[in-house]
């Protein structure tokens, strides 16, 4: 500590000057200097005693009213805590300071500056990659399996089926389903293989018919006249024309079929026993081993996709990350009332924390000071304020020297 060495040097200079003036021939100038050095030495020693007495006993002698800091340690700590809690960091000043803050706006500006930097975005993406790689997918699959099973178990299938059927019919999905079936059936009916199959089936059935009399004769004559190819062609034409007719929205048979389908569907939706069987089968599929494997496979696919996208963003500097952040900020800026509400709630919570934990400031200071022994406390205080106190010794020596000279002049 330079100030301490300077203080010691000031005492040494005054002492040496006083001794030298004692050895010199007595003259007016020597007397004046002697008075100055003598007063400077006394002033420096007095200030040294005063400064030292603050921290310890001078020269280790337990002189009364010395080592003031250690003797009044508890009183000083209580005064320091009281000053912190009631004056420097009182609750009112902290709360008033908090109310002037705009935490969300400050955080938004800071995040905007960070996300604008390519290096920061790349670093965020690089940190996300190992996190995604280490996600416990088996545990996540179990949780997803349990969550889906819970939803299915708690759902009211009767109400759900009724709503779904109503929505589907309002959207015309039943018509589209029938059209799809009719289209596929029409395509199947036009195939050459279908013609052959229909002809073979009809021929086999005609051969099995055993009827007597004129009707039997007529059937046998028809079977002899028509081979498999002709019968198949006739049946195929009838089937194709019938399906084509059903594809016409104005066909009366189509309306009859649609009404019957709708009635059957709603009857099924009202059948609790059938719905319970469906629910049981679905739960069995979900809660079984295959359900877990299915969930795990889907989650692994999601992880692979996420890692692929993250790698792309790492190569491009996280552009999508910045776009997502900018989109979120624009969305929030369009609703300033929501931001104000969030800030008010955040400030209210912060003020509540201050009110309920303000006493911890003094408690923390006391705990930290109590952990320090006397030597550590003195050393800390000397490091913080000892330098300025050493200047008191220097100033005492200099002022004493000047006052001594003035007094010597008055004596002369």
mmCIF file of C-alpha atoms in Angstrom:
data_model
loop_
_atom_site.group_PDB
_atom_site.id
_atom_site.type_symbol
_atom_site.label_atom_id
_atom_site.label_comp_id
_atom_site.label_asym_id
_atom_site.label_seq_id
_atom_site.Cartn_x
_atom_site.Cartn_y
_atom_site.Cartn_z
ATOM 1 C CA UNK A 1 0.000 0.000 0.000
ATOM 2 C CA UNK A 2 1.795 3.129 -1.253
ATOM 3 C CA UNK A 3 0.008 5.508 1.104
ATOM 4 C CA UNK A 4 1.243 3.543 4.152
ATOM 5 C CA UNK A 5 4.851 3.745 2.960
ATOM 6 C CA UNK A 6 4.391 7.450 2.307
ATOM 7 C CA UNK A 7 3.044 7.939 5.844
ATOM 8 C CA UNK A 8 6.014 6.083 7.326
ATOM 9 C CA UNK A 9 8.392 8.142 5.198
ATOM 10 C CA UNK A 10 6.783 11.361 6.434
ATOM 11 C CA UNK A 11 7.485 10.320 10.056
ATOM 12 C CA UNK A 12 11.031 9.307 9.171
ATOM 13 C CA UNK A 13 11.645 12.653 7.448
ATOM 14 C CA UNK A 14 10.313 14.613 10.438
ATOM 15 C CA UNK A 15 12.338 12.544 12.910
ATOM 16 C CA UNK A 16 15.536 12.822 10.883
ATOM 17 C CA UNK A 17 14.998 16.550 10.350
ATOM 18 C CA UNK A 18 14.456 17.085 14.091
ATOM 19 C CA UNK A 19 17.616 15.116 15.019
ATOM 20 C CA UNK A 20 19.710 16.935 12.409
ATOM 21 C CA UNK A 21 18.584 20.358 13.692
ATOM 22 C CA UNK A 22 19.645 19.323 17.194
ATOM 23 C CA UNK A 23 23.147 18.644 15.904
ATOM 24 C CA UNK A 24 23.462 21.844 13.890
ATOM 25 C CA UNK A 25 24.724 25.148 15.235
ATOM 26 C CA UNK A 26 21.837 27.071 16.734
ATOM 27 C CA UNK A 27 20.747 29.844 14.400
ATOM 28 C CA UNK A 28 17.444 31.527 13.694
ATOM 29 C CA UNK A 29 16.790 29.371 10.633
ATOM 30 C CA UNK A 30 17.760 26.200 12.508
ATOM 31 C CA UNK A 31 15.389 27.102 15.372
ATOM 32 C CA UNK A 32 12.551 27.697 12.922
ATOM 33 C CA UNK A 33 13.216 24.378 11.155
ATOM 34 C CA UNK A 34 13.636 22.576 14.477
ATOM 35 C CA UNK A 35 10.243 23.836 15.622
ATOM 36 C CA UNK A 36 8.686 22.743 12.362
ATOM 37 C CA UNK A 37 10.204 19.236 12.411
ATOM 38 C CA UNK A 38 9.341 18.828 16.103
ATOM 39 C CA UNK A 39 5.684 19.767 15.547
ATOM 40 C CA UNK A 40 5.542 17.602 12.398
ATOM 41 C CA UNK A 41 6.925 14.624 14.329
ATOM 42 C CA UNK A 42 4.406 15.107 17.114
ATOM 43 C CA UNK A 43 1.530 15.547 14.659
ATOM 44 C CA UNK A 44 2.536 12.474 12.637
ATOM 45 C CA UNK A 45 2.889 10.335 15.779
ATOM 46 C CA UNK A 46 -0.443 11.553 17.128
ATOM 47 C CA UNK A 47 -2.218 10.773 13.863
ATOM 48 C CA UNK A 48 -0.473 7.393 13.639
ATOM 49 C CA UNK A 49 -1.770 6.592 17.101
ATOM 50 C CA UNK A 50 -5.282 7.724 16.157
ATOM 51 C CA UNK A 51 -5.372 5.741 12.897
ATOM 52 C CA UNK A 52 -3.879 2.629 14.472
ATOM 53 C CA UNK A 53 -6.275 2.829 17.420
ATOM 54 C CA UNK A 54 -9.186 2.391 15.017
ATOM 55 C CA UNK A 55 -8.073 -1.113 14.014
ATOM 56 C CA UNK A 56 -5.844 -2.482 16.808
ATOM 57 C CA UNK A 57 -3.972 -1.681 19.992
ATOM 58 C CA UNK A 58 -0.955 0.552 19.178
ATOM 59 C CA UNK A 59 2.255 -1.503 19.593
ATOM 60 C CA UNK A 60 0.076 -4.272 21.095
ATOM 61 C CA UNK A 61 -0.493 -2.335 24.307
ATOM 62 C CA UNK A 62 -4.153 -2.560 25.458
ATOM 63 C CA UNK A 63 -4.536 1.173 25.930
ATOM 64 C CA UNK A 64 -8.114 2.174 26.832
ATOM 65 C CA UNK A 65 -10.306 3.341 23.924
ATOM 66 C CA UNK A 66 -8.138 1.690 21.276
ATOM 67 C CA UNK A 67 -8.954 -1.153 18.795
ATOM 68 C CA UNK A 68 -12.279 0.597 18.400
ATOM 69 C CA UNK A 69 -13.549 -1.414 15.438
ATOM 70 C CA UNK A 70 -13.093 -4.785 17.138
ATOM 71 C CA UNK A 71 -14.422 -3.590 20.489
ATOM 72 C CA UNK A 72 -17.546 -2.255 18.811
ATOM 73 C CA UNK A 73 -17.819 -4.973 16.166
ATOM 74 C CA UNK A 74 -21.411 -5.965 16.955
ATOM 75 C CA UNK A 75 -22.533 -2.370 17.238
ATOM 76 C CA UNK A 76 -20.918 -1.491 13.894
ATOM 77 C CA UNK A 77 -22.507 -4.513 12.198
ATOM 78 C CA UNK A 78 -25.945 -3.607 13.540
ATOM 79 C CA UNK A 79 -25.479 -0.005 12.432
ATOM 80 C CA UNK A 80 -24.357 -1.129 8.974
ATOM 81 C CA UNK A 81 -27.345 -3.452 8.618
ATOM 82 C CA UNK A 82 -29.711 -0.761 9.845
ATOM 83 C CA UNK A 83 -28.250 1.722 7.352
ATOM 84 C CA UNK A 84 -28.604 -0.779 4.505
ATOM 85 C CA UNK A 85 -32.173 -1.779 5.364
ATOM 86 C CA UNK A 86 -33.562 1.610 6.350
ATOM 87 C CA UNK A 87 -31.584 4.138 4.326
ATOM 88 C CA UNK A 88 -29.412 2.812 1.520
ATOM 89 C CA UNK A 89 -31.525 -0.162 0.357
ATOM 90 C CA UNK A 90 -34.875 0.389 2.017
ATOM 91 C CA UNK A 91 -37.952 -1.286 0.551
ATOM 92 C CA UNK A 92 -39.479 1.953 -0.709
ATOM 93 C CA UNK A 93 -36.426 2.941 -2.749
ATOM 94 C CA UNK A 94 -36.132 -0.537 -4.293
ATOM 95 C CA UNK A 95 -39.847 -0.646 -5.132
ATOM 96 C CA UNK A 96 -39.753 2.844 -6.656
ATOM 97 C CA UNK A 97 -36.771 1.840 -8.765
ATOM 98 C CA UNK A 98 -38.511 -1.346 -9.914
ATOM 99 C CA UNK A 99 -41.660 0.561 -10.936
ATOM 100 C CA UNK A 100 -39.577 2.732 -13.268
ATOM 101 C CA UNK A 101 -38.205 -0.305 -15.083
ATOM 102 C CA UNK A 102 -39.643 -1.809 -18.260
ATOM 103 C CA UNK A 103 -38.276 -5.342 -17.884
ATOM 104 C CA UNK A 104 -39.920 -6.889 -20.924
ATOM 105 C CA UNK A 105 -38.925 -4.010 -23.188
ATOM 106 C CA UNK A 106 -35.357 -4.157 -21.894
ATOM 107 C CA UNK A 107 -35.260 -7.922 -22.395
ATOM 108 C CA UNK A 108 -36.741 -7.534 -25.880
ATOM 109 C CA UNK A 109 -34.094 -5.017 -26.949
ATOM 110 C CA UNK A 110 -31.326 -7.192 -25.558
ATOM 111 C CA UNK A 111 -32.649 -10.321 -27.282
ATOM 112 C CA UNK A 112 -33.045 -8.434 -30.552
ATOM 113 C CA UNK A 113 -29.396 -7.386 -30.455
ATOM 114 C CA UNK A 114 -28.360 -10.962 -29.683
ATOM 115 C CA UNK A 115 -30.516 -12.648 -32.342
ATOM 116 C CA UNK A 116 -29.281 -10.160 -34.937
ATOM 117 C CA UNK A 117 -25.810 -11.704 -34.635
ATOM 118 C CA UNK A 118 -25.150 -14.747 -36.779
ATOM 119 C CA UNK A 119 -22.617 -16.037 -34.290
ATOM 120 C CA UNK A 120 -25.170 -16.059 -31.457
ATOM 121 C CA UNK A 121 -27.814 -17.807 -33.568
ATOM 122 C CA UNK A 122 -25.319 -20.446 -34.674
ATOM 123 C CA UNK A 123 -24.235 -20.997 -31.083
ATOM 124 C CA UNK A 124 -27.872 -21.492 -29.993
ATOM 125 C CA UNK A 125 -28.438 -24.040 -32.753
ATOM 126 C CA UNK A 126 -25.210 -25.867 -31.875
ATOM 127 C CA UNK A 127 -26.319 -26.063 -28.238
ATOM 128 C CA UNK A 128 -29.732 -27.412 -29.262
ATOM 129 C CA UNK A 129 -28.325 -30.269 -31.373
ATOM 130 C CA UNK A 130 -26.837 -32.328 -28.471
ATOM 131 C CA UNK A 131 -29.942 -31.625 -26.387
ATOM 132 C CA UNK A 132 -32.182 -33.107 -29.088
ATOM 133 C CA UNK A 133 -29.762 -36.030 -29.560
ATOM 134 C CA UNK A 134 -29.887 -36.892 -25.852
ATOM 135 C CA UNK A 135 -33.655 -36.665 -25.424
ATOM 136 C CA UNK A 136 -34.932 -39.845 -23.666
ATOM 137 C CA UNK A 137 -37.271 -41.027 -26.405
ATOM 138 C CA UNK A 138 -38.224 -44.263 -24.642
ATOM 139 C CA UNK A 139 -39.459 -42.312 -21.637
ATOM 140 C CA UNK A 140 -41.182 -39.823 -23.940
ATOM 141 C CA UNK A 141 -42.851 -42.726 -25.782
ATOM 142 C CA UNK A 142 -44.180 -44.094 -22.498
ATOM 143 C CA UNK A 143 -45.525 -40.674 -21.551
ATOM 144 C CA UNK A 144 -47.115 -40.206 -24.976
ATOM 145 C CA UNK A 145 -48.594 -43.703 -24.812
ATOM 146 C CA UNK A 146 -50.042 -43.016 -21.371
ATOM 147 C CA UNK A 147 -51.387 -39.601 -22.422
ATOM 148 C CA UNK A 148 -53.090 -40.935 -25.558
ATOM 149 C CA UNK A 149 -54.547 -43.869 -23.627
ATOM 150 C CA UNK A 150 -55.865 -41.486 -20.962
ATOM 151 C CA UNK A 151 -57.526 -39.319 -23.606
ATOM 152 C CA UNK A 152 -59.148 -42.326 -25.280
ATOM 153 C CA UNK A 153 -60.249 -43.734 -21.930
ATOM 154 C CA UNK A 154 -61.899 -40.482 -20.836
ATOM 155 C CA UNK A 155 -63.496 -39.572 -24.148
ATOM 156 C CA UNK A 156 -67.266 -40.057 -24.569
ATOM 157 C CA UNK A 157 -67.341 -42.030 -27.799
ATOM 158 C CA UNK A 158 -71.102 -41.721 -28.146
ATOM 159 C CA UNK A 159 -71.021 -37.917 -28.189
ATOM 160 C CA UNK A 160 -67.782 -37.848 -30.182
ATOM 161 C CA UNK A 161 -69.071 -40.262 -32.827
ATOM 162 C CA UNK A 162 -72.320 -38.306 -33.178
ATOM 163 C CA UNK A 163 -70.435 -35.034 -33.623
ATOM 164 C CA UNK A 164 -67.949 -36.528 -36.071
ATOM 165 C CA UNK A 165 -70.677 -38.123 -38.181
ATOM 166 C CA UNK A 166 -72.667 -34.879 -38.201
ATOM 167 C CA UNK A 167 -69.627 -32.841 -39.235
ATOM 168 C CA UNK A 168 -68.652 -35.409 -41.869
ATOM 169 C CA UNK A 169 -72.102 -35.403 -43.422
ATOM 170 C CA UNK A 170 -72.342 -31.625 -43.328
ATOM 171 C CA UNK A 171 -69.003 -31.490 -45.159
ATOM 172 C CA UNK A 172 -70.169 -34.138 -47.660
ATOM 173 C CA UNK A 173 -67.552 -36.712 -46.688
ATOM 174 C CA UNK A 174 -70.142 -39.517 -46.823
ATOM 175 C CA UNK A 175 -70.902 -38.622 -50.452
ATOM 176 C CA UNK A 176 -67.206 -38.499 -51.249
ATOM 177 C CA UNK A 177 -66.643 -41.884 -49.587
ATOM 178 C CA UNK A 178 -69.440 -43.458 -51.626
ATOM 179 C CA UNK A 179 -68.103 -41.877 -54.817
ATOM 180 C CA UNK A 180 -64.663 -43.271 -54.067
ATOM 181 C CA UNK A 181 -66.048 -46.771 -53.498
ATOM 182 C CA UNK A 182 -68.170 -46.577 -56.667
ATOM 183 C CA UNK A 183 -65.227 -45.331 -58.703
ATOM 184 C CA UNK A 184 -62.996 -48.158 -57.546
ATOM 185 C CA UNK A 185 -65.828 -50.640 -58.111
ATOM 186 C CA UNK A 186 -66.422 -49.227 -61.617
ATOM 187 C CA UNK A 187 -62.738 -49.577 -62.477
ATOM 188 C CA UNK A 188 -62.747 -53.146 -61.153
ATOM 189 C CA UNK A 189 -65.928 -54.034 -63.051
ATOM 190 C CA UNK A 190 -64.421 -52.916 -66.395
ATOM 191 C CA UNK A 191 -61.379 -55.194 -66.143
ATOM 192 C CA UNK A 192 -61.183 -58.185 -68.530
ATOM 193 C CA UNK A 193 -60.392 -60.454 -65.617
ATOM 194 C CA UNK A 194 -63.637 -59.385 -63.962
ATOM 195 C CA UNK A 195 -65.542 -60.394 -67.085
ATOM 196 C CA UNK A 196 -63.939 -63.834 -67.069
ATOM 197 C CA UNK A 197 -64.584 -64.270 -63.368
ATOM 198 C CA UNK A 198 -68.248 -63.286 -63.653
ATOM 199 C CA UNK A 199 -68.741 -65.611 -66.673
ATOM 200 C CA UNK A 200 -67.155 -68.572 -64.878
ATOM 201 C CA UNK A 201 -69.193 -68.036 -61.711
ATOM 202 C CA UNK A 202 -72.469 -67.711 -63.676
ATOM 203 C CA UNK A 203 -71.716 -70.811 -65.783
ATOM 204 C CA UNK A 204 -70.886 -72.871 -62.715
ATOM 205 C CA UNK A 205 -74.084 -71.773 -60.996
ATOM 206 C CA UNK A 206 -76.205 -72.533 -64.081
ATOM 207 C CA UNK A 207 -74.693 -75.987 -64.276
ATOM 208 C CA UNK A 208 -75.682 -76.599 -60.683
ATOM 209 C CA UNK A 209 -79.311 -75.629 -61.275
ATOM 210 C CA UNK A 210 -81.588 -78.700 -61.294
ATOM 211 C CA UNK A 211 -85.113 -77.900 -62.390
ATOM 212 C CA UNK A 212 -87.731 -80.081 -64.081
ATOM 213 C CA UNK A 213 -90.333 -79.415 -66.695
ATOM 214 C CA UNK A 214 -90.391 -76.579 -69.128
ATOM 215 C CA UNK A 215 -88.423 -74.247 -66.815
ATOM 216 C CA UNK A 216 -85.585 -76.766 -66.588
ATOM 217 C CA UNK A 217 -85.586 -77.164 -70.358
ATOM 218 C CA UNK A 218 -85.416 -73.372 -70.805
ATOM 219 C CA UNK A 219 -82.539 -73.002 -68.377
ATOM 220 C CA UNK A 220 -80.580 -75.803 -70.006
ATOM 221 C CA UNK A 221 -81.226 -74.295 -73.448
ATOM 222 C CA UNK A 222 -80.007 -70.874 -72.212
ATOM 223 C CA UNK A 223 -76.907 -72.445 -70.664
ATOM 224 C CA UNK A 224 -76.154 -74.273 -73.879
ATOM 225 C CA UNK A 225 -76.583 -71.176 -75.977
ATOM 226 C CA UNK A 226 -74.517 -68.858 -73.713
ATOM 227 C CA UNK A 227 -70.867 -69.671 -73.051
ATOM 228 C CA UNK A 228 -68.762 -68.193 -70.222
ATOM 229 C CA UNK A 229 -67.552 -65.284 -72.353
ATOM 230 C CA UNK A 230 -71.034 -64.183 -73.359
ATOM 231 C CA UNK A 231 -72.466 -64.557 -69.854
ATOM 232 C CA UNK A 232 -69.472 -62.700 -68.394
ATOM 233 C CA UNK A 233 -69.854 -59.869 -70.933
ATOM 234 C CA UNK A 234 -73.563 -59.541 -70.218
ATOM 235 C CA UNK A 235 -73.058 -59.491 -66.439
ATOM 236 C CA UNK A 236 -70.119 -57.093 -66.742
ATOM 237 C CA UNK A 237 -72.196 -54.674 -68.810
ATOM 238 C CA UNK A 238 -75.042 -54.812 -66.318
ATOM 239 C CA UNK A 239 -72.640 -54.263 -63.414
ATOM 240 C CA UNK A 240 -70.809 -51.370 -65.081
ATOM 241 C CA UNK A 241 -74.049 -49.635 -66.076
ATOM 242 C CA UNK A 242 -75.495 -50.133 -62.605
ATOM 243 C CA UNK A 243 -72.432 -48.631 -60.904
ATOM 244 C CA UNK A 244 -72.339 -45.756 -63.392
ATOM 245 C CA UNK A 245 -75.958 -45.038 -62.602
ATOM 246 C CA UNK A 246 -75.238 -44.917 -58.885
ATOM 247 C CA UNK A 247 -72.489 -42.353 -59.548
ATOM 248 C CA UNK A 248 -75.153 -39.928 -60.783
ATOM 249 C CA UNK A 249 -76.131 -37.590 -57.915
ATOM 250 C CA UNK A 250 -79.758 -37.500 -59.122
ATOM 251 C CA UNK A 251 -80.143 -41.280 -59.142
ATOM 252 C CA UNK A 252 -83.018 -42.390 -56.884
ATOM 253 C CA UNK A 253 -81.251 -45.617 -55.891
ATOM 254 C CA UNK A 254 -78.210 -43.586 -54.860
ATOM 255 C CA UNK A 255 -80.356 -41.482 -52.500
ATOM 256 C CA UNK A 256 -81.836 -44.661 -51.031
ATOM 257 C CA UNK A 257 -78.359 -46.119 -50.461
ATOM 258 C CA UNK A 258 -77.111 -42.875 -48.867
ATOM 259 C CA UNK A 259 -80.078 -42.699 -46.506
ATOM 260 C CA UNK A 260 -79.540 -46.298 -45.486
ATOM 261 C CA UNK A 261 -75.833 -45.710 -44.901
ATOM 262 C CA UNK A 262 -76.523 -42.650 -42.764
ATOM 263 C CA UNK A 263 -79.166 -44.433 -40.725
ATOM 264 C CA UNK A 264 -76.829 -47.368 -40.121
ATOM 265 C CA UNK A 265 -73.985 -45.059 -39.092
ATOM 266 C CA UNK A 266 -76.091 -43.166 -36.570
ATOM 267 C CA UNK A 267 -77.488 -46.421 -35.247
ATOM 268 C CA UNK A 268 -73.930 -47.618 -34.741
ATOM 269 C CA UNK A 269 -73.089 -44.338 -32.969
ATOM 270 C CA UNK A 270 -75.970 -44.980 -30.537
ATOM 271 C CA UNK A 271 -74.903 -48.551 -29.816
ATOM 272 C CA UNK A 272 -72.925 -48.237 -26.570
ATOM 273 C CA UNK A 273 -71.907 -51.886 -26.595
ATOM 274 C CA UNK A 274 -70.315 -51.564 -30.021
ATOM 275 C CA UNK A 275 -68.597 -48.315 -29.042
ATOM 276 C CA UNK A 276 -67.226 -49.922 -25.886
ATOM 277 C CA UNK A 277 -65.812 -52.758 -27.960
ATOM 278 C CA UNK A 278 -64.196 -50.247 -30.288
ATOM 279 C CA UNK A 279 -62.763 -48.316 -27.346
ATOM 280 C CA UNK A 280 -61.415 -51.511 -25.806
ATOM 281 C CA UNK A 281 -59.707 -52.542 -29.021
ATOM 282 C CA UNK A 282 -58.198 -49.088 -29.481
ATOM 283 C CA UNK A 283 -56.933 -49.053 -25.878
ATOM 284 C CA UNK A 284 -55.485 -52.528 -26.340
ATOM 285 C CA UNK A 285 -53.576 -51.350 -29.417
ATOM 286 C CA UNK A 286 -52.339 -48.194 -27.688
ATOM 287 C CA UNK A 287 -51.333 -49.700 -24.343
ATOM 288 C CA UNK A 288 -49.746 -52.804 -25.797
ATOM 289 C CA UNK A 289 -46.166 -53.294 -26.860
ATOM 290 C CA UNK A 290 -46.984 -52.440 -30.447
ATOM 291 C CA UNK A 291 -48.443 -49.122 -29.334
ATOM 292 C CA UNK A 292 -45.224 -48.226 -27.520
ATOM 293 C CA UNK A 293 -43.127 -49.247 -30.523
ATOM 294 C CA UNK A 294 -45.350 -47.150 -32.779
ATOM 295 C CA UNK A 295 -44.984 -44.102 -30.501
ATOM 296 C CA UNK A 296 -41.215 -44.624 -30.257
ATOM 297 C CA UNK A 297 -40.878 -44.915 -34.031
ATOM 298 C CA UNK A 298 -42.836 -41.718 -34.587
ATOM 299 C CA UNK A 299 -40.792 -39.837 -31.971
ATOM 300 C CA UNK A 300 -37.537 -41.069 -33.511
ATOM 301 C CA UNK A 301 -38.751 -39.829 -36.881
ATOM 302 C CA UNK A 302 -39.472 -36.450 -35.310
ATOM 303 C CA UNK A 303 -36.000 -36.395 -33.739
ATOM 304 C CA UNK A 304 -34.336 -37.219 -37.044
ATOM 305 C CA UNK A 305 -36.326 -34.509 -38.764
ATOM 306 C CA UNK A 306 -35.474 -32.005 -36.027
ATOM 307 C CA UNK A 307 -31.757 -32.829 -36.213
ATOM 308 C CA UNK A 308 -31.833 -32.485 -39.994
ATOM 309 C CA UNK A 309 -33.467 -29.063 -39.753
ATOM 310 C CA UNK A 310 -31.075 -27.953 -36.993
ATOM 311 C CA UNK A 311 -28.090 -28.965 -39.109
ATOM 312 C CA UNK A 312 -29.489 -26.938 -41.995
ATOM 313 C CA UNK A 313 -29.888 -23.945 -39.691
ATOM 314 C CA UNK A 314 -26.348 -24.360 -38.391
ATOM 315 C CA UNK A 315 -25.078 -24.152 -41.958
ATOM 316 C CA UNK A 316 -27.248 -21.118 -42.793
ATOM 317 C CA UNK A 317 -26.595 -19.225 -39.563
ATOM 318 C CA UNK A 318 -29.950 -19.829 -37.901
ATOM 319 C CA UNK A 319 -32.051 -17.726 -40.258
ATOM 320 C CA UNK A 320 -35.271 -19.511 -39.335
ATOM 321 C CA UNK A 321 -34.500 -18.913 -35.669
ATOM 322 C CA UNK A 322 -34.301 -15.189 -36.296
ATOM 323 C CA UNK A 323 -37.481 -15.258 -38.406
ATOM 324 C CA UNK A 324 -39.348 -17.058 -35.638
ATOM 325 C CA UNK A 325 -38.141 -14.532 -33.085
ATOM 326 C CA UNK A 326 -39.041 -11.591 -35.353
ATOM 327 C CA UNK A 327 -42.489 -13.073 -35.981
ATOM 328 C CA UNK A 328 -43.051 -13.483 -32.244
ATOM 329 C CA UNK A 329 -41.961 -9.901 -31.550
ATOM 330 C CA UNK A 330 -44.242 -8.513 -34.268
ATOM 331 C CA UNK A 331 -47.137 -10.533 -32.894
ATOM 332 C CA UNK A 332 -46.557 -9.186 -29.401
ATOM 333 C CA UNK A 333 -46.109 -5.604 -30.624
ATOM 334 C CA UNK A 334 -49.564 -5.766 -32.173
ATOM 335 C CA UNK A 335 -50.985 -6.253 -28.702
ATOM 336 C CA UNK A 336 -49.330 -3.694 -26.379
ATOM 337 C CA UNK A 337 -52.034 -4.199 -23.745
ATOM 338 C CA UNK A 338 -50.882 -7.783 -23.243
ATOM 339 C CA UNK A 339 -47.258 -6.687 -22.826
ATOM 340 C CA UNK A 340 -48.315 -4.028 -20.306
ATOM 341 C CA UNK A 341 -50.318 -6.627 -18.407
ATOM 342 C CA UNK A 342 -47.357 -9.017 -18.313
ATOM 343 C CA UNK A 343 -45.029 -6.263 -17.135
ATOM 344 C CA UNK A 344 -47.440 -5.250 -14.374
ATOM 345 C CA UNK A 345 -47.683 -8.848 -13.196
ATOM 346 C CA UNK A 346 -43.911 -9.256 -13.333
ATOM 347 C CA UNK A 347 -43.328 -6.029 -11.390
ATOM 348 C CA UNK A 348 -45.970 -6.984 -8.846
ATOM 349 C CA UNK A 349 -44.238 -10.309 -8.319
ATOM 350 C CA UNK A 350 -40.819 -8.619 -8.020
ATOM 351 C CA UNK A 351 -42.173 -6.091 -5.492
ATOM 352 C CA UNK A 352 -43.758 -8.946 -3.542
ATOM 353 C CA UNK A 353 -40.387 -10.705 -3.468
ATOM 354 C CA UNK A 354 -38.717 -7.529 -2.189
ATOM 355 C CA UNK A 355 -41.331 -7.083 0.536
ATOM 356 C CA UNK A 356 -41.097 -10.668 1.744
ATOM 357 C CA UNK A 357 -37.316 -11.074 1.450
ATOM 358 C CA UNK A 358 -35.991 -7.579 2.232
ATOM 359 C CA UNK A 359 -34.795 -8.715 5.652
ATOM 360 C CA UNK A 360 -32.443 -11.168 3.930
ATOM 361 C CA UNK A 361 -30.176 -8.276 2.844
ATOM 362 C CA UNK A 362 -29.173 -7.537 6.438
ATOM 363 C CA UNK A 363 -29.161 -11.250 7.259
ATOM 364 C CA UNK A 364 -26.755 -11.946 4.404
ATOM 365 C CA UNK A 365 -24.438 -9.091 5.418
ATOM 366 C CA UNK A 366 -24.421 -10.297 9.027
ATOM 367 C CA UNK A 367 -23.734 -13.905 8.045
ATOM 368 C CA UNK A 368 -20.818 -12.868 5.823
ATOM 369 C CA UNK A 369 -19.319 -10.622 8.507
ATOM 370 C CA UNK A 370 -19.786 -13.247 11.228
ATOM 371 C CA UNK A 371 -17.794 -15.718 9.125
ATOM 372 C CA UNK A 372 -14.777 -13.373 9.204
ATOM 373 C CA UNK A 373 -12.414 -13.448 12.176
ATOM 374 C CA UNK A 374 -11.011 -10.255 13.680
ATOM 375 C CA UNK A 375 -7.818 -10.322 11.627
ATOM 376 C CA UNK A 376 -9.720 -10.823 8.354
ATOM 377 C CA UNK A 377 -12.181 -8.048 9.225
ATOM 378 C CA UNK A 378 -9.380 -5.598 10.060
ATOM 379 C CA UNK A 379 -7.503 -6.566 6.903
ATOM 380 C CA UNK A 380 -10.620 -6.033 4.760
ATOM 381 C CA UNK A 381 -11.318 -2.611 6.293
ATOM 382 C CA UNK A 382 -7.701 -1.533 5.936
ATOM 383 C CA UNK A 383 -7.769 -2.572 2.261
ATOM 384 C CA UNK A 384 -10.946 -0.571 1.657
ATOM 385 C CA UNK A 385 -10.341 2.603 3.704
ATOM 386 C CA UNK A 386 -6.817 2.213 5.105
ATOM 387 C CA UNK A 387 -5.257 4.051 2.173
ATOM 388 C CA UNK A 388 -7.271 7.182 2.814
ATOM 389 C CA UNK A 389 -6.610 6.956 6.563
ATOM 390 C CA UNK A 390 -2.835 6.806 5.961
ATOM 391 C CA UNK A 391 -3.097 10.194 4.287
ATOM 392 C CA UNK A 392 -4.288 11.528 7.643
ATOM 393 C CA UNK A 393 -0.852 10.654 9.001
ATOM 394 C CA UNK A 394 0.889 12.344 6.073
ATOM 395 C CA UNK A 395 -1.291 15.427 6.389
ATOM 396 C CA UNK A 396 -0.763 15.455 10.158
ATOM 397 C CA UNK A 397 3.008 15.501 9.741
ATOM 398 C CA UNK A 398 2.926 18.206 7.062
ATOM 399 C CA UNK A 399 0.410 20.357 8.932
ATOM 400 C CA UNK A 400 2.401 19.924 12.161
ATOM 401 C CA UNK A 401 5.558 20.994 10.338
ATOM 402 C CA UNK A 402 3.898 24.149 8.985
ATOM 403 C CA UNK A 403 2.241 24.968 12.335
ATOM 404 C CA UNK A 404 5.597 24.421 14.098
ATOM 405 C CA UNK A 405 7.277 26.883 11.773
ATOM 406 C CA UNK A 406 4.539 29.462 12.372
ATOM 407 C CA UNK A 407 4.758 28.969 16.154
ATOM 408 C CA UNK A 408 8.568 29.252 16.022
ATOM 409 C CA UNK A 409 8.213 32.540 14.157
ATOM 410 C CA UNK A 410 5.818 33.791 16.862
ATOM 411 C CA UNK A 411 8.314 32.766 19.560
ATOM 412 C CA UNK A 412 11.046 34.706 17.831
#
